[in-house]
Coordinates of C-alpha atoms in Angstrom, one line a residue:
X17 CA 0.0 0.0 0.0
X18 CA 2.7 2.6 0.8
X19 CA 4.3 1.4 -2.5
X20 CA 1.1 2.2 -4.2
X21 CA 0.5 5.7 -2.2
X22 CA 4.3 6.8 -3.4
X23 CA 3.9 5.8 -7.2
X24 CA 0.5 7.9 -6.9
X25 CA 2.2 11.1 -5.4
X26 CA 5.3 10.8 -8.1
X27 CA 2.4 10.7 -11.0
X28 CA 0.9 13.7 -8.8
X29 CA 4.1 15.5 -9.3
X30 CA 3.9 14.4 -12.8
X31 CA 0.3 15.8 -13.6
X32 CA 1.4 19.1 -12.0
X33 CA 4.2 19.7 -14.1
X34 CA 2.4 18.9 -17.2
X35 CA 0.1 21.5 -16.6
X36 CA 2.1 24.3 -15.7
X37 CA 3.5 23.5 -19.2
X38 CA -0.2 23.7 -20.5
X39 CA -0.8 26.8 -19.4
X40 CA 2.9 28.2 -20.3
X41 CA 2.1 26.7 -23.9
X42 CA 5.0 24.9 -24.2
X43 CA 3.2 21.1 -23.8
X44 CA 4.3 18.7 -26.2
X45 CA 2.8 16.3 -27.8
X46 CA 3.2 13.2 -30.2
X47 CA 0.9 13.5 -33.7
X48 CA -0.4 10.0 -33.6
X49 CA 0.0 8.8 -30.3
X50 CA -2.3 5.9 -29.3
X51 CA -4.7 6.8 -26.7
X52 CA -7.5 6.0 -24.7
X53 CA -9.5 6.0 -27.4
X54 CA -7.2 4.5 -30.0
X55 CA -5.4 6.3 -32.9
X56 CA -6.2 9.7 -34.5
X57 CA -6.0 9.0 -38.3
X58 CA -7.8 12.2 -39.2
X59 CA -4.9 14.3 -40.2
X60 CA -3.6 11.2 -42.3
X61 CA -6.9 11.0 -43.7
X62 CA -6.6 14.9 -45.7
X63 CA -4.6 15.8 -48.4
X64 CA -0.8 15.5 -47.4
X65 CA 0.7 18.9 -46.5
X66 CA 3.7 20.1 -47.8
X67 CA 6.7 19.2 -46.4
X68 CA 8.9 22.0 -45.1
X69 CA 9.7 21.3 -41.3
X70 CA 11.5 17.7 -41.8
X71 CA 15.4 17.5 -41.6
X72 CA 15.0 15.4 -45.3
X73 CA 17.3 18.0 -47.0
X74 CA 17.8 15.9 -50.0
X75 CA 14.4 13.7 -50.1
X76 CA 17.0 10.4 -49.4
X77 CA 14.0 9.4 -46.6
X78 CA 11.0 9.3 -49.2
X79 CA 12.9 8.4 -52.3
X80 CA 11.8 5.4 -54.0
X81 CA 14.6 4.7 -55.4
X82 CA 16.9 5.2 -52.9
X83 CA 14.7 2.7 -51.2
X84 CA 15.2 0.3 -54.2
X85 CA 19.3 0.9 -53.6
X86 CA 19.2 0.1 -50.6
X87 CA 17.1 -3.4 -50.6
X88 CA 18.9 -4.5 -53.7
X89 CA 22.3 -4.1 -51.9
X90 CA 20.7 -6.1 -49.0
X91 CA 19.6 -8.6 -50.8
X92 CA 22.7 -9.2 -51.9
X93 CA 24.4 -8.9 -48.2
X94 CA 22.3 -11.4 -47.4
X95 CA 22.9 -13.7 -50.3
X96 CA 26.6 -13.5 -50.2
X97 CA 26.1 -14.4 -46.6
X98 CA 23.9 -17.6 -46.9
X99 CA 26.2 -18.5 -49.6
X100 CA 28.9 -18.4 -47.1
X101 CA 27.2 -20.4 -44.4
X102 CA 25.7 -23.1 -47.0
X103 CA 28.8 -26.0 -47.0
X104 CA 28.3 -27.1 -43.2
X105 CA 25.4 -29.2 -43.3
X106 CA 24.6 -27.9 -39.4
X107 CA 24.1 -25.1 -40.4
X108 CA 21.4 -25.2 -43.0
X109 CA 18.2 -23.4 -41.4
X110 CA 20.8 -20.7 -40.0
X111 CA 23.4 -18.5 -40.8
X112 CA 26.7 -17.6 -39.6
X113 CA 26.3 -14.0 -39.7
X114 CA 23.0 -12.2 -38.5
X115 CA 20.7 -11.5 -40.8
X116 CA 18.3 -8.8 -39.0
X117 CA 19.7 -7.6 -35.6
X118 CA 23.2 -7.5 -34.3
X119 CA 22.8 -9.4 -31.2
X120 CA 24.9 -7.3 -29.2
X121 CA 27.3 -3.9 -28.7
X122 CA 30.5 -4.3 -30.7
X123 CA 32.9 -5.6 -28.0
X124 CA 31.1 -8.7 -27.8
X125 CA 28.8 -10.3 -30.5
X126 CA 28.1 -7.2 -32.2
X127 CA 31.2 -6.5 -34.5
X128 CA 31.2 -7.7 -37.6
X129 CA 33.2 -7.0 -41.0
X130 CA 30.1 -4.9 -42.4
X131 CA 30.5 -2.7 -39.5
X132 CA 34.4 -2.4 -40.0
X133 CA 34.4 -1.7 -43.8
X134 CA 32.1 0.7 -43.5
X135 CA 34.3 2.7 -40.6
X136 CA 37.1 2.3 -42.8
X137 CA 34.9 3.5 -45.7
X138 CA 33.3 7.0 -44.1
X139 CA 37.4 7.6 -42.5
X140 CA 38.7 8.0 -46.0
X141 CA 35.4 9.8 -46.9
X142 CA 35.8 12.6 -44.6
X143 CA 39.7 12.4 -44.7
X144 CA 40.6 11.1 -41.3
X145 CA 43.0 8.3 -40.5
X146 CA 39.6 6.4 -38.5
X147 CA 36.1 6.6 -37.4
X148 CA 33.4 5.0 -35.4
X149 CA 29.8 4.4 -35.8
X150 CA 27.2 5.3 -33.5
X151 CA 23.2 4.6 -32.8
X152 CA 22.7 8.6 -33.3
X153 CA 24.0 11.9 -33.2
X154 CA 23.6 12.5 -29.7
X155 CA 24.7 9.0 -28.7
X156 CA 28.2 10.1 -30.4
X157 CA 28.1 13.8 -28.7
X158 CA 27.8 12.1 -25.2
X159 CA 30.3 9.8 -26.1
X160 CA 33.1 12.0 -27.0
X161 CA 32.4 15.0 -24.0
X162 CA 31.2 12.4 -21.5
X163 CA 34.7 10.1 -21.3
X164 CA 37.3 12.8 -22.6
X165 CA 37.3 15.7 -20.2
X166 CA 38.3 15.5 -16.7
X167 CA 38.4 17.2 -13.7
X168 CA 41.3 20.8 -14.9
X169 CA 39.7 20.9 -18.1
X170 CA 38.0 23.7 -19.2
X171 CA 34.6 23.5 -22.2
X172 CA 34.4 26.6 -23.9
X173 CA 30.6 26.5 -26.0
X174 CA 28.9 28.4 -28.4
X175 CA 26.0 29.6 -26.4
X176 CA 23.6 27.9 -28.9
X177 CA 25.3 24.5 -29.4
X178 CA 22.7 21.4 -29.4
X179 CA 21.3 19.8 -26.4
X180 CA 23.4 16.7 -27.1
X181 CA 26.8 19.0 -26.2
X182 CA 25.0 20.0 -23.1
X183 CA 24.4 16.9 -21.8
X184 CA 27.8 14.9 -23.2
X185 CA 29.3 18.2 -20.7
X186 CA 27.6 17.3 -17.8
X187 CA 27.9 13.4 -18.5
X188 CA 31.8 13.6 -18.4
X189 CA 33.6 14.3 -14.8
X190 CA 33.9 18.4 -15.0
X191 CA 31.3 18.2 -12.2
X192 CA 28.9 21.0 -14.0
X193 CA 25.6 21.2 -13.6
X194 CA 24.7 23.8 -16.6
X195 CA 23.3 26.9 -16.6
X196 CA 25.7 29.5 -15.4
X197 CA 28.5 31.4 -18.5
X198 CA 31.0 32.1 -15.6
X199 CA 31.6 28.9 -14.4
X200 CA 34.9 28.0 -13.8
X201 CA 35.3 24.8 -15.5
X202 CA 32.4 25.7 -18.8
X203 CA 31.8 28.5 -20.7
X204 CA 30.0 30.2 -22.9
X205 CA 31.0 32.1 -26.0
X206 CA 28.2 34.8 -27.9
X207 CA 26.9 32.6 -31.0
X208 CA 29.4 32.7 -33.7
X209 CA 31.6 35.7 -32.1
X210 CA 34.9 34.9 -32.4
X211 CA 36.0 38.1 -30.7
X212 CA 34.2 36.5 -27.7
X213 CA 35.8 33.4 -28.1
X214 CA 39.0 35.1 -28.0
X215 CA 37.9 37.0 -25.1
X216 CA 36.8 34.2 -23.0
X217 CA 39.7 32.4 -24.0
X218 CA 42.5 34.8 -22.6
X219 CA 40.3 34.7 -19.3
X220 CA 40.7 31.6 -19.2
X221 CA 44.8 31.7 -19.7
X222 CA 44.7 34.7 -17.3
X223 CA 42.6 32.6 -14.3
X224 CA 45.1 29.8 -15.0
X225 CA 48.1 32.1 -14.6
X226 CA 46.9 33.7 -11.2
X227 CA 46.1 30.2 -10.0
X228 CA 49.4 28.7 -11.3
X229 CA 47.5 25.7 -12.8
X230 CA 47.7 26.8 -16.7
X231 CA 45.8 24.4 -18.7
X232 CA 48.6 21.3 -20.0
X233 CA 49.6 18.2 -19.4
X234 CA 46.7 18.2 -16.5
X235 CA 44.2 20.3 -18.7
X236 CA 43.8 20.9 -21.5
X237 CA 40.6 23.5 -23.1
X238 CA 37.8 21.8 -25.5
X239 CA 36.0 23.9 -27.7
X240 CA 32.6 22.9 -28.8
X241 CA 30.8 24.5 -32.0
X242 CA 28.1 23.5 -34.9
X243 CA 29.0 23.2 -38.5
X244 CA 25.7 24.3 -39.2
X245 CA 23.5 25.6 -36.4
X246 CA 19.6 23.9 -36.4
X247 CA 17.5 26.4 -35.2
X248 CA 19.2 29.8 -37.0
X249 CA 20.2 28.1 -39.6
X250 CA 23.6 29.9 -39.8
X251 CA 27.1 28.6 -40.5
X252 CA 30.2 28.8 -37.7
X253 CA 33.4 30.4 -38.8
X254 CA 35.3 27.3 -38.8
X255 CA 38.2 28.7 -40.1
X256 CA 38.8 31.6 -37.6
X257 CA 37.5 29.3 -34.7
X258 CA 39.9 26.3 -35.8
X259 CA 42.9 29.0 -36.0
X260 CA 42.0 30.7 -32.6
X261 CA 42.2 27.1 -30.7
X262 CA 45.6 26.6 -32.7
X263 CA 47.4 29.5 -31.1
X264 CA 45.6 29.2 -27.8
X265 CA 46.6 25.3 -27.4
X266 CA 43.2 24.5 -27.4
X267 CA 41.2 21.5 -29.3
X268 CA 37.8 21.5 -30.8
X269 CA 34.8 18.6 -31.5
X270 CA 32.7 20.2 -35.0
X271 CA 29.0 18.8 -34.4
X272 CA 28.6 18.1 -38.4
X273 CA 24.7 16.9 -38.2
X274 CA 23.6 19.7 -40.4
X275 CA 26.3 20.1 -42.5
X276 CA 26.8 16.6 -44.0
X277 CA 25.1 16.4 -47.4
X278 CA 24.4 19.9 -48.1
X279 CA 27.8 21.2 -48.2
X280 CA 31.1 20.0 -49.4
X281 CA 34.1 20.9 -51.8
X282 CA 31.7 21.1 -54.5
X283 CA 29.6 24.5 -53.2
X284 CA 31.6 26.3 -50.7
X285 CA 29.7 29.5 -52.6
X286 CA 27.1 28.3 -50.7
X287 CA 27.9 29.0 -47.2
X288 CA 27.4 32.3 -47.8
X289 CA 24.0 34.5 -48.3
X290 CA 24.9 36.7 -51.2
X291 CA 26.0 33.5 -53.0
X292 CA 27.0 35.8 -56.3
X293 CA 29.8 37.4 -54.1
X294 CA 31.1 34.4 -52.3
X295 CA 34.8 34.1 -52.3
X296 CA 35.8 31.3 -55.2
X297 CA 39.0 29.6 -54.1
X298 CA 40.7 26.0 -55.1
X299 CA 41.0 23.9 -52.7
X300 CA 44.7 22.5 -51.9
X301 CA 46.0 20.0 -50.6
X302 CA 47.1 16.4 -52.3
X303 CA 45.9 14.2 -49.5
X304 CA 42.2 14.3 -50.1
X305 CA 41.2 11.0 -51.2
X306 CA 37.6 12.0 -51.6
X307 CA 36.8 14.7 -53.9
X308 CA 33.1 14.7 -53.8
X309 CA 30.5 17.1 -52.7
X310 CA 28.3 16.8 -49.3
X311 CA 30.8 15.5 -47.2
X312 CA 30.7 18.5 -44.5
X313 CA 31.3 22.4 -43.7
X314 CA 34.9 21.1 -42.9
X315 CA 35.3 19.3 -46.2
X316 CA 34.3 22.6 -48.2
X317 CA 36.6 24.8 -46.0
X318 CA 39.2 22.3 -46.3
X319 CA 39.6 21.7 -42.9
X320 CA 39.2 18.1 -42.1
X321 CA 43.1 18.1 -40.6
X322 CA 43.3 20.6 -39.2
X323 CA 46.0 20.6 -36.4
X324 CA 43.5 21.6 -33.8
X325 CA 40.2 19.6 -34.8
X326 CA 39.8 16.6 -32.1
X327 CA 37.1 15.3 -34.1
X328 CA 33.9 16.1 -36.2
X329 CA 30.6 14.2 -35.7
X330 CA 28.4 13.3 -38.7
X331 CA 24.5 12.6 -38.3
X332 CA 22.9 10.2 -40.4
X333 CA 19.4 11.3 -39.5
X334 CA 19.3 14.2 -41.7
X335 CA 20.9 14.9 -45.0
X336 CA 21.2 10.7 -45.5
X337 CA 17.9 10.2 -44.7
X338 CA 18.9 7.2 -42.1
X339 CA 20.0 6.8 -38.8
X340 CA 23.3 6.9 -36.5
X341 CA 26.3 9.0 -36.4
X342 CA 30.1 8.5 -37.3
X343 CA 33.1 10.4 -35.4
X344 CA 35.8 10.9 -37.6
X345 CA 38.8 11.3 -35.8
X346 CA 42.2 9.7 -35.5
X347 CA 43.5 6.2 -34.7
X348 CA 44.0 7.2 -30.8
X349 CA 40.9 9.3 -30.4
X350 CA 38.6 5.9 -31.7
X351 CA 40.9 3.5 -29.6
X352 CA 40.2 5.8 -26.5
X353 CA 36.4 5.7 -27.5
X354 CA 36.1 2.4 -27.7
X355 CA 37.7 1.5 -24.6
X356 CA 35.7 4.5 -22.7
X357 CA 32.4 5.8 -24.2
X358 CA 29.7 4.7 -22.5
X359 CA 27.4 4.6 -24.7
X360 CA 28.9 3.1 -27.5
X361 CA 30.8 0.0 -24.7
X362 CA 27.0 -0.7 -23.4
X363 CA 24.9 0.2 -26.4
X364 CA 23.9 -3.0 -28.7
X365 CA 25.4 -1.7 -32.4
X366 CA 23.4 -1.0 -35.2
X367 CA 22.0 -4.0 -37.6
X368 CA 23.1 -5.1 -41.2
X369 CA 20.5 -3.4 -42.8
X370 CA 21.2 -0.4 -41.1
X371 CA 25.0 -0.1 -42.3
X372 CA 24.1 -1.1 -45.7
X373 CA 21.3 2.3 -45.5
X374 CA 24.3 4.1 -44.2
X375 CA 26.7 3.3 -46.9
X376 CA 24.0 3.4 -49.3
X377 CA 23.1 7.0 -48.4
X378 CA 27.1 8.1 -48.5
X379 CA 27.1 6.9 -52.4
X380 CA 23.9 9.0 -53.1
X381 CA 25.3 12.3 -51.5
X382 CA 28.9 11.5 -53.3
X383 CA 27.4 11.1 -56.8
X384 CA 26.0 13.5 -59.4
X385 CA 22.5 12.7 -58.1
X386 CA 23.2 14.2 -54.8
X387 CA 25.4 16.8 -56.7
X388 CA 21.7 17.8 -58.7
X389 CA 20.0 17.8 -55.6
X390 CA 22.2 20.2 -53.9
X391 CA 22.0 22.4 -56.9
X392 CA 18.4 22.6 -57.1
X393 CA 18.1 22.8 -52.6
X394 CA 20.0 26.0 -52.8
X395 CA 18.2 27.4 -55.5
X396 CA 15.2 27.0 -53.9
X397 CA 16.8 28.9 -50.4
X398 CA 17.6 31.6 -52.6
X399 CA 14.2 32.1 -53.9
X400 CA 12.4 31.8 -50.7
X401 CA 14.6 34.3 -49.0
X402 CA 14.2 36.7 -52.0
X403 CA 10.0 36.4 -52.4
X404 CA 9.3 36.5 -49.0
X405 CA 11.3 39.6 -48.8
X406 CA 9.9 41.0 -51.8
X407 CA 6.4 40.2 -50.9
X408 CA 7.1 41.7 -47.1
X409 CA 8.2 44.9 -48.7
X410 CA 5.3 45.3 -51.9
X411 CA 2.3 44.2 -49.3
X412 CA 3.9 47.3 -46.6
X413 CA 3.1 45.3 -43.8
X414 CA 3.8 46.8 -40.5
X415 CA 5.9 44.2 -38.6
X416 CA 7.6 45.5 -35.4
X417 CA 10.8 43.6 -36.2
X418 CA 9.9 43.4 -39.8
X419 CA 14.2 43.6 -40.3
X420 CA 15.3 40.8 -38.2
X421 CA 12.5 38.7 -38.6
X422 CA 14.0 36.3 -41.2
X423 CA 17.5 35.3 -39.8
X424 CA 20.5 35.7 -41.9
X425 CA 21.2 31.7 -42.9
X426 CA 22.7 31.1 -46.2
X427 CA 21.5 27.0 -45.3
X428 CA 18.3 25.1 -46.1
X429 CA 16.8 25.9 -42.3
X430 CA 15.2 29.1 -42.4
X431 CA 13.8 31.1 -39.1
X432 CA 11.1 33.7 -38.9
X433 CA 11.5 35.1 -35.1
X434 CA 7.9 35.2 -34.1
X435 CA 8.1 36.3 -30.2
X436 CA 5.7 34.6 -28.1
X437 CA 5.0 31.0 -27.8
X438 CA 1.2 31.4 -28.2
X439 CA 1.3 33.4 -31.2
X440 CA 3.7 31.9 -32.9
X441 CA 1.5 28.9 -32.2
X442 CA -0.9 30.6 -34.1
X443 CA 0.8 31.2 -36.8
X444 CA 1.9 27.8 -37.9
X445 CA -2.2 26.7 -37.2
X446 CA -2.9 29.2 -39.9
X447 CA -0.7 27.1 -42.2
X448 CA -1.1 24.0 -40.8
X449 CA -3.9 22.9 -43.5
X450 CA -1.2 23.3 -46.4
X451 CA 2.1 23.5 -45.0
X452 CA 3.7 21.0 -42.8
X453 CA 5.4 23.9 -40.7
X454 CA 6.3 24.2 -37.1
X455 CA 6.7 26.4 -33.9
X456 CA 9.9 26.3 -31.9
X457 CA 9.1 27.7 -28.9
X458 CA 11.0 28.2 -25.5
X459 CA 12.5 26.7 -23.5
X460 CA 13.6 24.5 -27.1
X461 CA 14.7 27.9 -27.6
X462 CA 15.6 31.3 -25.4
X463 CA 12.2 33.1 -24.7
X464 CA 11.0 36.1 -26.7
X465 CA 13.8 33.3 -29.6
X466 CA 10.2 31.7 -30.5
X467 CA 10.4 31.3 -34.1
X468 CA 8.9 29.3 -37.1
X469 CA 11.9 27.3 -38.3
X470 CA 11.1 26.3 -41.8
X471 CA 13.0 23.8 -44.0
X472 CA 13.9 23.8 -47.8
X473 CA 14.2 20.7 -49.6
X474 CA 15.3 19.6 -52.5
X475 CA 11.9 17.7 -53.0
X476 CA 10.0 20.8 -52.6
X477 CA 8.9 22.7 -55.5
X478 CA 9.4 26.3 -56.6
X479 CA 5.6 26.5 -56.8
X480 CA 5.5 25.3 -53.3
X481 CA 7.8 27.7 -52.1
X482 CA 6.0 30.5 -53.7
X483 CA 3.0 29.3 -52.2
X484 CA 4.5 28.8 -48.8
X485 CA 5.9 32.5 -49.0
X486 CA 2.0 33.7 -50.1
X487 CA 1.0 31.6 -46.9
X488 CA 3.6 33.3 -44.3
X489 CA 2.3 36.8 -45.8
X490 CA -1.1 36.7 -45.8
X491 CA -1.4 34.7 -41.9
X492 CA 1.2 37.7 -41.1
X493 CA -1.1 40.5 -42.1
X494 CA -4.3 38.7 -40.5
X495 CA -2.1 38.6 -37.4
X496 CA -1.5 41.8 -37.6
X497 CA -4.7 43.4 -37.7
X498 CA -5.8 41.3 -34.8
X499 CA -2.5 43.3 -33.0
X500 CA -1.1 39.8 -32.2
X501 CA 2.2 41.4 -33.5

């Protein structure tokens, strides 16, 4: 009974938060969660809306024939692997190799040659001398921070990086707790400053000069940014940050997820907004293996060895349109991982079928298909960014913060700041029966941040983005008149 009475006052506590976040507006919800009275199939039921809030920057997700790519090479995985098993008569109602799962993490029955090749595969792909796969993006972020930094080192974040870096922070043995920018041992940097960087960075250097305990052998300083940043939308300065950490003595771990697949050595024009006036430079260097596009911010900056890059981190979930995450980093740095990341020692690894998506995926974005897809994606950036600008200036709508409203991001994730997580609610309701849109709303993001992040694919259509721009406008000026804005 007392068992009972506590389980009832922890779902009391449970109920209690929930509805503060009701009444805050910042509840979430699953679409087509079962409930009590079985599954709501009355949105799937209309006409599909149009897709612009998935992280499906190339389509490789939906794509038929990527689908057909993908089975076809399994099929033959699987062929290759019965016709392996098929001369021991014991063995004839069973393989080997699994077929479906991978029946454990990769230091016991969970390794497997498919698993190795492809490593050995994505290291020369994003020019590194190793990598290692993960379940997902954040799996690999809270590997990395949680078993590398200890107790004398000092995190120095971008202020906006992902939840994941957060958390692989406070996972490690630093001993912080988040939230304060002055702590001693973690700090924060203004998004994308590097004057601040530099700034916080010579603090540090001065604290560990008055203290006598100067970050070296027995600390060292990690830096932690975003290629590409998911809810502005904007790209880091990896250049100036990369060469900053060089003459400070200072490493940094590039969080890739939204860089892999959209940029590469083929379209470094396109990390920039004016795209017409964006510096044209050949890339050198004769130890690049892999020449092809989509491979990363790094890969089109050239900066994939760079003396101070730790590591970079490359999402699957996105761009490739599968699941799980490489680091790509050197021999040592994957050793050390392997004997001391948590999640990747205790984690069962991921199935055949999922390495063959993987690999699959990596020879869509390297080929002239993913090349056309690029191509048409930022084309379709540009001409959202220019009509709804356009249109915002020929209607004469009166928009407090009409200027900043639209962030600056040369990238396929595109933010309208709509203060207000009510309103900004609102808003995306008023698209909702056409658009497949969606409010970001605090604490996802700071508060009076609330924005609607929109994504470009390269499956949408430059009629849908037309019509998506129309939409924005017109449920801008009803707004308006109601003196929501």
């Amino acid at each position: 009974e007392s068992e009972y009475y506590r389980t009832v006052l922890m779902e009391e506590r449970f109920r209690s938060q929930l509805a503060r976040r009701t009444e805050e507006g910042t509840l979430r919800s699953l679409r087509y969660r079962v409930g009590v009275e079985g599954l709501d199939r009355s949105r799937e039921a209309s006409t599909p809306s149009i897709d612009f809030s998935s992280n499906d920057y190339l389509g490789l997700a939906r794509c038929p024939h990527q689908l057909q790519q993908v089975e076809m090479a399994f099929t033959s995985h699987v062929a290759q692997v019965v016709d392996d098993s098929s001369d021991s008569a014991t063995q004839t109602r069973r393989t080997v190799q699994p077929l479906l799962g991978s029946t454990g993490s990769r230091l016991l029955s969970g390794d497997s040659t498919l698993a190795a090749s492809l490593e050995s595969q994505l290291a020369e792909i994003h020019n590194r001398p190793a990598a290692l796969l993960f379940n997902s993006g954040y799996d690999a972020n809270l590997s990395i921070l949680g078993c590398s930094l200890m107790p004398g080192d000092v995190v120095v974040m971008d202020e906006l990086c992902h939840n994941s870096l957060v958390m692989g922070v406070r996972m490690s043995r630093l001993g912080w707790e988040g939230g304060s920018y002055t702590n001693q041992t973690v700090r924060m940097f203004r998004h994308n400053n590097v004057e601040s960087l530099v700034s916080v960075l010579d603090d540090i250097m001065c604290d560990a000069r008055r203290s006598g305990t100067i970050p070296g052998p027995r600390g060292n300083i990690l830096i932690l940014v975003e290629s590409v940043y998911s809810m502005d939308g904007d790209v880091a300065p990896l250049q100036r940050i990369l060469d900053v950490a060089a003459s400070r003595g200072a490493s940094v771990v590039v969080d890739e997820a939204h860089g892999l697949g959209i940029y590469g050595r083929t379209n470094a024009e396109d990390l920039y907004i004016d795209n017409e006036n964006a510096p044209r430079r050949k890339l050198k260097g004769n130890s690049m293996p892999n020449r092809g596009g989509g491979t990363g911010v790094l890969a089109a900056l050239n900066l994939e060895r760079h003396p101070s890059l730790l590591c970079s981190v490359h999402t699957f979930g996105k761009a490739a349109g599968c699941h799980g995450a490489v680091i790509a980093a050197s021999e040592t740095t994957v050793d050390y991982l392997i004997n001391y990341a948590r999640p990747f020692v205790y984690s069962t690894s991921p199935p055949p079928h999922a390495l063959i998506t993987i690999r699959c995926a990596y020879e869509t974005i390297l080929s002239g298909v993913g090349e056309d897809r690029r191509k048409k994606l930022f084309g379709l950036v540009r001409l959202f960014r220019k009509s709804l600008d356009d249109k915002v200036k020929r209607t004469g709508i009166q928009i407090p913060y009409q200027s900043s409203m639209l962030l600056p991001s040369p990238s396929p994730i595109q933010a309208l700041l709509i203060p207000g997580n009510r309103i900004c609610i609102d808003l995306c309701s008023r698209l909702s029966h056409r658009f497949d849109v969606y409010p970001i709303r605090s604490p996802t993001v700071p508060k009076g941040k609330e924005r609607v992040r929109i994504i470009i694919h390269s499956h949408n259509s430059e009629a849908e983005v037309l019509q998506l721009v129309d939409g924005l406008v017109d449920s801008l000026i009803a707004l308006s008149k109601q003196s929501k804005l």
